[in-house]
């Protein structure tokens, strides 16, 4: 556990404490009186209420729409499944400024969803909620679907043979086993939407703001560091409380699991019910995922005088304005940074998950919750904190390229831990004990017992870490060097400049980012777990891992 503790201490706790401390300490004295002033402001109270409300609504809507897809991808085989699963993950890497523009063009302001079922609701709110579902759909599909694919289907089949209906078997057998995975997915979606920045910044306008948007406004626009520090502490406290409640509720839902090779649980589509469910999922993906992505591609090809590749060719040129290098160089930068960030996230997250599997107690549960904090603390705060804290030897990293992948890895580690932990904790301890009795070292026991069972979860975790690293924007925008921009930073810079050429180049870069994500995830999909990892298939496991 030493490596994860040191990593989070140096590259998360230290920078965040530095920037918050600078905001609360003015003229050599602590300004704690700002707490009451800020929290007593009715405008801040409105921001807090909207932040909580939209996060709860976004999480519920995402679970409702994505759970059927988690089942379809986990248990059904159909043509184009691997490609579609990769496409579903693409929203994770798209810059929020681009997605906001796409949703504005589709929904508009003024009537498409202004009056739904007689309930008056601003189109802006619907745009924010649907954009959040667009981004977080893959979290539920991959987190829940990854465990669902390894559940032994014979348990549900046994319940059906004893007279239970399909719905009752799902409710009494499958959903309790999936409880920790569903809770983990809900937690990640809630944290992402609770700290939403780009989506609300673009779609909300001046009328709607989350805590993250308000922190950015107070820091970058008003230069009011004390208010920004107070809001950061409020956000931190809220996230810590959410994590504590989550850990308590999940511990009460631990149950037994049977894990099998995922390939053994997949069946071809049969029956009217499965065909209808597959059709509904494909329709949802088409409207919610493919339509916004199609809008981006159409805009990238919509050059003056018709459709063509003019905006893509323009990426090869350097104008000396927004970039010191041609914008196309951002592709190589992003791939390199994301690869390093993924390796760091897998190393730190894998070690943390292994340590949490083998230890118990309040300290372990507390550390488990702390691992999720990077998803719930302002990325703006982390980015500024990097610049302020990591500027003196021996941690003077401001001019080092490693600063960007370190910031990206902070967001990837929670996904690695959340994805691997339930499977690691579901491995029967007796298998490890038997390996040790037979003379296997702890490393060999992990390699021979744990790794074959968690290899699929490891690949899912790698895909998540790579995707979120490619698309990380909040912290990277402050630390990426002008001569080494990432794709999201390059897109944001182009969108910040006037002119059709800059806008078209931004859409072209977003399309390239989308293609890179799909290709990378398809390559990961082709890596299969070793067959020898199925030797314990169907063996009753003593416990599950609690997220």
C-alpha positions as a printed Julia matrix, in Angstrom:
547×3 Matrix{Float64}:
   0.0     0.0     0.0
   3.04    2.27    0.32
   3.21    3.15   -3.39
  -0.45    4.29   -3.68
  -0.21    6.25   -0.42
   2.94    8.09   -1.52
   1.54    8.73   -5.0
  -1.69   10.28   -3.72
   0.12   12.16   -0.98
   2.59   13.84   -3.36
   0.44   14.41   -6.43
  -3.03   14.94   -4.96
  -3.14   15.86   -1.27
  -0.09   18.14   -1.36
  -1.12   20.26   -4.43
  -4.75   20.57   -3.25
  -3.68   21.58    0.26
  -1.23   24.13   -1.19
  -3.81   25.93   -3.33
  -6.53   25.87   -0.63
  -4.05   27.09    1.97
  -2.97   29.96   -0.25
  -6.6    30.97   -0.71
  -7.48   30.94    2.98
  -4.25   32.53    4.19
  -4.04   36.24    3.35
  -1.38   38.65    4.67
   0.03   35.96    6.94
  -3.31   35.25    8.7
  -5.99   32.62    8.18
  -9.23   34.05    6.83
 -11.77   31.57    8.25
 -14.39   34.28    8.4
 -14.79   33.85    4.66
 -16.51   30.51    5.34
 -19.59   32.15    6.85
 -19.68   34.93    4.26
 -19.56   32.55    1.32
 -21.97   29.96    2.7
 -24.44   32.68    3.68
 -24.6    34.06    0.14
 -27.99   33.11   -1.42
 -26.41   32.89   -4.87
 -23.94   30.3    -3.58
 -26.83   28.43   -1.98
 -28.53   28.25   -5.38
 -25.32   26.89   -6.9
 -25.12   24.2    -4.2
 -28.74   23.16   -4.76
 -28.41   22.96   -8.54
 -25.16   20.99   -8.21
 -26.82   18.35   -6.02
 -30.09   18.21   -7.94
 -28.61   17.8   -11.39
 -26.12   15.18  -10.13
 -28.89   13.04   -8.63
 -31.07   13.39  -11.74
 -28.18   12.64  -14.1
 -27.16    9.56  -12.11
 -30.67    8.13  -12.01
 -31.25    8.76  -15.71
 -27.9     7.2   -16.63
 -28.63    4.03  -14.63
 -32.1     3.65  -16.15
 -30.83    3.99  -19.72
 -27.53    2.09  -19.36
 -28.44   -0.98  -17.27
 -30.21   -2.73  -20.18
 -27.11   -2.1   -22.3
 -24.91   -3.59  -19.57
 -26.92   -6.81  -19.84
 -26.88   -6.84  -23.64
 -23.1    -6.36  -23.86
 -22.45   -8.87  -21.06
 -24.76  -11.72  -22.05
 -25.76  -11.43  -25.71
 -23.72  -12.02  -28.86
 -24.59  -10.01  -31.97
 -22.77   -8.69  -35.06
 -20.69   -5.56  -34.49
 -20.67   -5.97  -30.71
 -16.97   -5.12  -30.21
 -17.19   -2.07  -32.47
 -20.33   -0.81  -30.77
 -18.82   -1.29  -27.3
 -15.82    0.79  -28.36
 -18.08    3.49  -29.84
 -20.07    3.68  -26.6
 -16.83    4.56  -24.77
 -15.9     7.36  -27.19
 -17.85   10.09  -25.3
 -15.43    9.59  -22.42
 -12.58   11.15  -24.4
 -14.38   13.99  -26.15
 -13.76   17.5   -24.82
 -16.81   18.78  -23.02
 -16.74   22.04  -24.96
 -17.28   20.14  -28.2
 -20.07   17.98  -26.82
 -21.78   21.04  -25.38
 -21.79   22.64  -28.81
 -23.2    19.47  -30.39
 -26.04   19.2   -27.87
 -26.9    22.87  -28.24
 -27.25   22.41  -31.99
 -29.5    19.37  -31.55
 -31.72   20.59  -28.73
 -31.55   24.32  -29.28
 -33.02   26.85  -26.91
 -36.69   27.23  -27.19
 -39.1    24.44  -27.5
 -38.06   20.91  -28.42
 -38.34   19.68  -24.83
 -39.71   22.8   -23.19
 -43.04   21.17  -22.47
 -42.84   17.43  -21.78
 -45.93   15.64  -20.49
 -47.29   18.99  -19.39
 -44.33   19.68  -17.06
 -42.53   22.9   -17.81
 -38.74   22.44  -17.81
 -36.09   24.57  -19.43
 -34.49   22.96  -22.46
 -31.12   23.89  -20.98
 -31.67   21.5   -18.07
 -32.59   18.66  -20.42
 -29.5    19.39  -22.5
 -27.3    19.19  -19.39
 -28.89   15.94  -18.18
 -28.68   14.24  -21.59
 -25.11   15.4   -22.1
 -24.21   13.84  -18.73
 -25.84   10.57  -19.78
 -23.9    10.78  -23.05
 -20.61   11.03  -21.15
 -21.33    8.48  -18.41
 -23.25    5.79  -20.33
 -20.05    3.76  -20.73
 -19.31    3.89  -16.99
 -22.38    1.79  -16.23
 -22.05   -0.42  -19.31
 -18.43   -1.33  -18.62
 -18.39   -1.35  -14.81
 -21.61   -3.32  -14.34
 -21.28   -5.28  -17.57
 -17.72   -6.35  -16.72
 -18.92   -8.16  -13.57
 -22.23   -9.29  -15.1
 -20.32  -11.07  -17.87
 -18.51  -13.19  -15.26
 -21.49  -14.13  -13.11
 -22.42  -17.79  -13.39
 -25.72  -17.84  -15.36
 -26.6   -21.24  -13.85
 -27.69  -19.55  -10.61
 -30.39  -17.58  -12.42
 -31.29  -20.64  -14.49
 -31.75  -22.66  -11.3
 -34.15  -20.04   -9.95
 -36.13  -20.22  -13.2
 -36.36  -24.01  -12.94
 -37.74  -23.65   -9.41
 -40.6   -21.55  -10.76
 -39.33  -17.99  -10.52
 -40.22  -15.65  -13.35
 -37.45  -14.03  -15.35
 -38.07  -10.72  -13.55
 -38.05  -12.35  -10.1
 -34.87  -14.3   -10.86
 -33.24  -11.05  -11.96
 -34.43   -9.24   -8.83
 -33.58  -11.94   -6.27
 -30.47  -13.58   -7.76
 -28.65  -11.37  -10.26
 -29.18   -7.85   -8.97
 -27.98   -8.63   -5.4
 -24.77  -10.07   -6.87
 -24.4    -6.98   -9.05
 -25.12   -4.62   -6.15
 -21.51   -3.55   -5.47
 -20.84   -2.99   -9.19
 -24.06   -0.97   -9.63
 -23.21    1.07   -6.53
 -19.7     1.73   -7.83
 -21.0     2.82  -11.24
 -23.59    5.08   -9.6
 -20.91    6.56   -7.37
 -18.6     7.35  -10.29
 -21.43    8.87  -12.34
 -22.55   10.96   -9.37
 -19.03   12.22   -8.71
 -18.53   13.11  -12.37
 -21.81   15.0   -12.57
 -21.48   16.57   -9.11
 -18.17   18.1   -10.26
 -19.37   18.79  -13.8
 -17.53   21.7   -15.4
 -17.4    21.77  -19.19
 -20.96   20.57  -19.84
 -22.56   23.12  -17.5
 -20.15   25.87  -18.57
 -21.15   25.49  -22.23
 -24.81   24.5   -21.95
 -25.81   26.3   -18.76
 -24.77   29.82  -19.66
 -25.06   32.46  -16.95
 -28.23   30.95  -15.47
 -26.83   27.62  -14.27
 -23.6    26.82  -12.44
 -22.21   23.89  -10.49
 -19.64   24.2    -7.72
 -16.92   23.39  -10.25
 -18.04   26.18  -12.59
 -18.25   28.64   -9.7
 -14.76   27.68   -8.49
 -13.41   28.34  -11.99
 -15.23   31.68  -12.19
 -13.95   32.81   -8.79
 -10.39   31.66   -9.57
  -9.79   32.5   -13.22
 -12.2    35.39  -13.83
 -12.64   37.19  -10.5
  -9.25   36.19   -8.97
 -11.07   35.65   -5.65
  -8.95   32.84   -4.19
 -10.55   32.94   -0.68
 -14.04   32.27   -2.11
 -12.67   29.6    -4.44
 -10.89   27.94   -1.49
 -14.08   27.88    0.58
 -16.05   26.35   -2.3
 -13.31   23.75   -2.77
 -13.58   22.8     0.91
 -17.36   22.56    0.6
 -17.02   20.32   -2.44
 -14.41   18.22   -0.65
 -16.63   17.79    2.43
 -19.65   16.86    0.32
 -17.7    14.26   -1.63
 -16.19   12.8     1.56
 -19.67   12.46    3.08
 -20.97   10.77   -0.06
 -18.07    8.31   -0.04
 -18.62    7.51    3.65
 -22.32    6.77    3.11
 -21.48    4.73    0.03
 -18.91    2.6     1.88
 -21.36    1.93    4.73
 -24.22    0.89    2.46
 -22.05   -1.36    0.28
 -20.64   -3.25    3.29
 -24.21   -4.17    4.2
 -24.8    -5.68    0.74
 -21.88   -8.12    0.53
 -22.95  -11.5    -0.8
 -21.56  -14.59   -2.51
 -20.51  -14.77   -6.15
 -19.75  -17.45   -8.71
 -17.28  -16.28  -11.36
 -16.91  -17.96  -14.74
 -15.05  -17.16  -17.92
 -17.01  -14.35  -19.6
 -17.15  -16.27  -22.88
 -19.11  -19.09  -21.19
 -21.96  -16.77  -20.2
 -22.54  -15.21  -23.64
 -25.48  -16.49  -25.68
 -26.78  -15.65  -29.11
 -29.93  -13.58  -29.24
 -33.02  -15.76  -29.13
 -36.64  -15.13  -28.3
 -38.82  -12.09  -28.88
 -37.94  -10.57  -25.51
 -34.2   -10.54  -26.15
 -34.67   -9.23  -29.67
 -36.88   -6.41  -28.34
 -34.34   -5.56  -25.63
 -31.5    -5.54  -28.15
 -33.52   -3.27  -30.42
 -34.26   -0.83  -27.58
 -30.59   -0.71  -26.57
 -29.45   -0.16  -30.15
 -32.04    2.57  -30.58
 -30.92    4.28  -27.38
 -27.27    4.11  -28.45
 -28.17    5.49  -31.88
 -30.05    8.5   -30.5
 -27.96    9.19  -27.43
 -24.44    8.35  -28.64
 -24.26    8.05  -32.41
 -26.35   11.11  -33.25
 -24.16   13.6   -31.32
 -21.03   11.92  -32.7
 -22.47   12.15  -36.2
 -23.05   15.87  -35.7
 -19.34   16.29  -34.91
 -18.24   14.37  -38.02
 -20.67   16.32  -40.23
 -19.29   19.62  -38.98
 -15.71   18.46  -39.51
 -16.51   17.72  -43.18
 -18.71   20.78  -43.81
 -16.19   23.04  -45.54
 -17.11   26.18  -47.53
 -18.6    25.16  -50.84
 -19.63   21.64  -49.79
 -18.19   18.65  -47.97
 -14.5    17.78  -48.0
 -11.29   17.27  -46.0
 -10.16   20.88  -46.0
 -10.28   21.25  -42.21
  -8.27   18.06  -41.76
  -5.57   19.28  -44.16
  -5.42   22.58  -42.29
  -4.36   20.68  -39.16
  -1.0    20.0   -40.81
  -0.14   23.71  -40.88
   1.07   25.97  -38.08
  -0.31   29.5   -38.0
   1.85   30.69  -35.11
  -1.26   31.8   -33.23
  -2.94   29.35  -30.88
  -0.12   26.8   -31.31
   3.65   26.77  -31.61
   3.34   23.52  -33.59
   0.84   22.2   -36.15
  -2.39   21.14  -34.39
  -2.0    17.58  -35.7
   0.97   17.15  -33.33
  -1.55   17.02  -30.48
  -2.49   13.49  -31.62
   0.95   12.07  -30.9
   1.21   14.05  -27.66
  -2.12   12.72  -26.4
  -1.29    9.11  -27.27
   2.08    9.3   -25.53
   0.7    11.01  -22.43
  -2.26    8.61  -22.24
  -0.03    5.54  -22.57
   2.19    6.67  -19.69
  -0.82    7.7   -17.59
  -2.43    4.3   -18.17
   0.69    2.45  -17.02
   0.91    4.64  -13.9
  -2.81    4.17  -13.18
  -2.58    0.39  -13.6
   0.46    0.18  -11.34
  -0.89    2.41   -8.58
  -4.5     1.23   -8.89
  -3.54   -2.44   -9.15
  -1.36   -2.27   -6.03
  -4.09   -0.4    -4.18
  -6.75   -2.95   -5.19
  -4.5    -5.87   -4.16
  -3.78   -4.24   -0.78
  -7.46   -3.52   -0.16
  -8.28   -7.14   -0.98
  -5.96   -8.57    1.66
  -6.49   -6.07    4.47
  -9.42   -4.97    6.56
 -10.09   -2.33    9.15
 -11.02    1.33    9.38
  -7.74    2.53    7.87
  -8.24    0.33    4.82
 -11.85    1.45    4.38
 -10.77    5.06    4.76
  -8.04    4.68    2.17
 -10.53    2.96   -0.16
 -12.73    6.07    0.04
  -9.78    8.44   -0.39
  -8.92    6.77   -3.71
 -12.16    8.18   -5.14
 -11.49   11.78   -4.12
  -9.73   12.77   -7.4
 -13.08   12.25   -9.13
 -14.81   14.56   -6.67
 -12.28   17.37   -6.17
 -12.16   20.26   -8.58
  -9.83   19.59  -11.51
  -9.29   23.34  -11.64
  -7.98   23.18   -8.07
  -5.71   20.25   -8.89
  -4.31   22.0   -11.97
  -3.56   25.24  -10.11
  -2.19   23.2    -7.23
   0.29   21.47   -9.53
   1.62   24.83  -10.71
   1.92   26.21   -7.17
   3.14   23.18   -5.23
   5.4    21.38   -7.7
   7.69   24.32   -8.38
  10.64   23.72   -6.04
  13.3    20.97   -5.81
  13.07   18.05   -5.39
   9.57   18.27   -6.95
  10.13   21.02   -9.5
   8.15   19.41  -12.32
   6.66   22.46  -14.03
   8.94   22.07  -17.06
   8.75   18.28  -17.13
   6.57   16.35  -19.56
   5.67   13.86  -16.8
   3.41   16.41  -15.12
   0.61   15.87  -17.64
   0.4    12.04  -17.38
   0.62   12.3   -13.59
  -2.45   14.55  -13.56
  -4.24   12.23  -15.97
  -3.34    9.14  -13.9
  -5.0    10.69  -10.85
  -8.34   10.37  -12.66
  -7.54    6.91  -14.03
  -6.58    5.25  -10.73
 -10.13    5.27   -9.25
 -11.43    3.5   -12.35
  -8.74    0.84  -12.07
  -9.53    0.24   -8.4
 -13.31    0.24   -8.87
 -13.06   -2.21  -11.79
 -10.56   -4.68  -10.3
 -11.57   -4.7    -6.65
 -14.86   -6.67   -6.88
 -13.24   -9.43   -8.92
 -10.15   -9.62   -6.68
 -12.31   -9.84   -3.56
 -14.47  -12.48   -5.21
 -11.51  -14.85   -5.58
 -11.67  -17.65   -3.02
  -8.97  -17.16   -0.36
  -8.59  -20.93   -0.19
  -7.11  -20.93   -3.67
  -4.36  -18.55   -2.54
  -3.82  -20.56    0.64
  -3.54  -23.79   -1.33
  -0.95  -22.22   -3.63
   1.04  -21.04   -0.62
   0.91  -24.51    0.99
   2.26  -25.98   -2.25
   5.25  -23.64   -2.02
   4.24  -20.79   -4.31
   5.62  -17.37   -3.47
   3.11  -14.5    -3.04
   4.04  -13.22   -6.53
   3.56  -16.64   -8.14
   0.31  -17.2    -6.25
  -0.98  -13.86   -7.56
   0.18  -14.7   -11.09
  -1.31  -18.21  -11.08
  -4.5   -17.62   -9.08
  -5.57  -13.97   -9.21
  -4.3   -12.79  -12.58
  -6.16  -15.34  -14.78
  -9.45  -14.37  -13.1
  -8.9   -10.61  -13.12
  -7.3   -10.31  -16.57
 -10.57   -9.26  -18.15
 -11.17   -6.69  -15.4
  -7.59   -5.49  -15.9
  -8.24   -4.89  -19.6
 -11.48   -3.06  -18.84
  -9.58   -0.93  -16.33
  -6.84   -0.22  -18.87
  -9.46    0.88  -21.39
 -11.08    3.23  -18.89
  -7.73    4.67  -17.78
  -6.6     5.23  -21.37
  -9.93    6.82  -22.34
 -10.11    9.23  -19.41
  -6.44   10.13  -19.92
  -7.07   10.98  -23.57
 -10.0    13.21  -22.68
  -8.81   14.82  -19.42
  -9.11   18.59  -19.74
  -9.77   20.34  -16.42
  -6.26   19.98  -14.97
  -4.34   19.47  -18.21
  -5.39   22.85  -19.59
  -3.3    24.54  -16.89
  -0.14   22.41  -17.18
   0.14   21.35  -20.85
   2.97   23.27  -22.54
   2.15   25.37  -25.65
   4.56   23.3   -27.76
   3.04   19.99  -26.53
  -0.74   20.43  -26.41
  -3.07   17.48  -25.89
  -6.09   16.93  -28.15
  -8.7    18.33  -25.69
  -6.52   21.39  -25.01
  -5.97   21.93  -28.73
  -9.71   21.68  -29.41
 -10.51   24.19  -26.64
  -7.92   26.65  -27.96
  -9.33   26.43  -31.48
 -12.9    26.91  -30.25
 -11.75   29.95  -28.29
 -10.7    31.7   -31.51
 -13.12   33.31  -33.93
 -13.54   32.12  -37.48
 -14.97   29.18  -39.4
 -11.51   27.7   -40.02
 -10.71   27.44  -36.32
 -14.13   25.94  -35.59
 -13.77   23.43  -38.43
 -10.3    22.43  -37.25
 -11.69   21.89  -33.74
 -14.34   19.55  -35.15
 -11.71   17.75  -37.24
  -9.49   17.22  -34.19
 -12.5    15.94  -32.23
 -13.21   13.46  -35.02
  -9.59   12.26  -34.93
  -9.84   11.91  -31.16
 -12.97    9.83  -31.61
 -11.27    7.54  -34.16
  -8.18    7.11  -31.96
 -10.38    6.07  -29.05
 -12.33    3.53  -31.09
  -9.19    1.94  -32.55
  -7.46    1.77  -29.16
 -10.45    0.16  -27.46
 -10.94   -2.32  -30.32
  -7.33   -3.44  -29.9
  -7.96   -3.99  -26.19
 -11.15   -5.9   -26.99
  -9.15   -8.38  -29.06
  -6.96   -9.35  -26.11
  -8.66  -12.31  -24.46
  -8.08  -13.83  -21.02
  -6.0   -17.01  -21.02
  -8.03  -20.18  -21.04
  -6.24  -21.52  -17.99
  -7.91  -18.79  -15.98
 -11.17  -20.72  -16.18
 -10.0   -23.58  -14.02
 -12.05  -22.29  -11.09
 -15.12  -21.48  -13.17
 -18.25  -22.07  -11.23
 -16.46  -22.47   -7.9
 -18.51  -20.83   -5.13
 -16.61  -17.83   -3.82
 -16.8   -16.88   -0.18
 -17.26  -13.15   -0.53
 -17.49  -10.24   -2.87
 -15.48   -7.09   -2.97
 -17.22   -3.99   -1.76
 -16.49   -0.85   -3.76
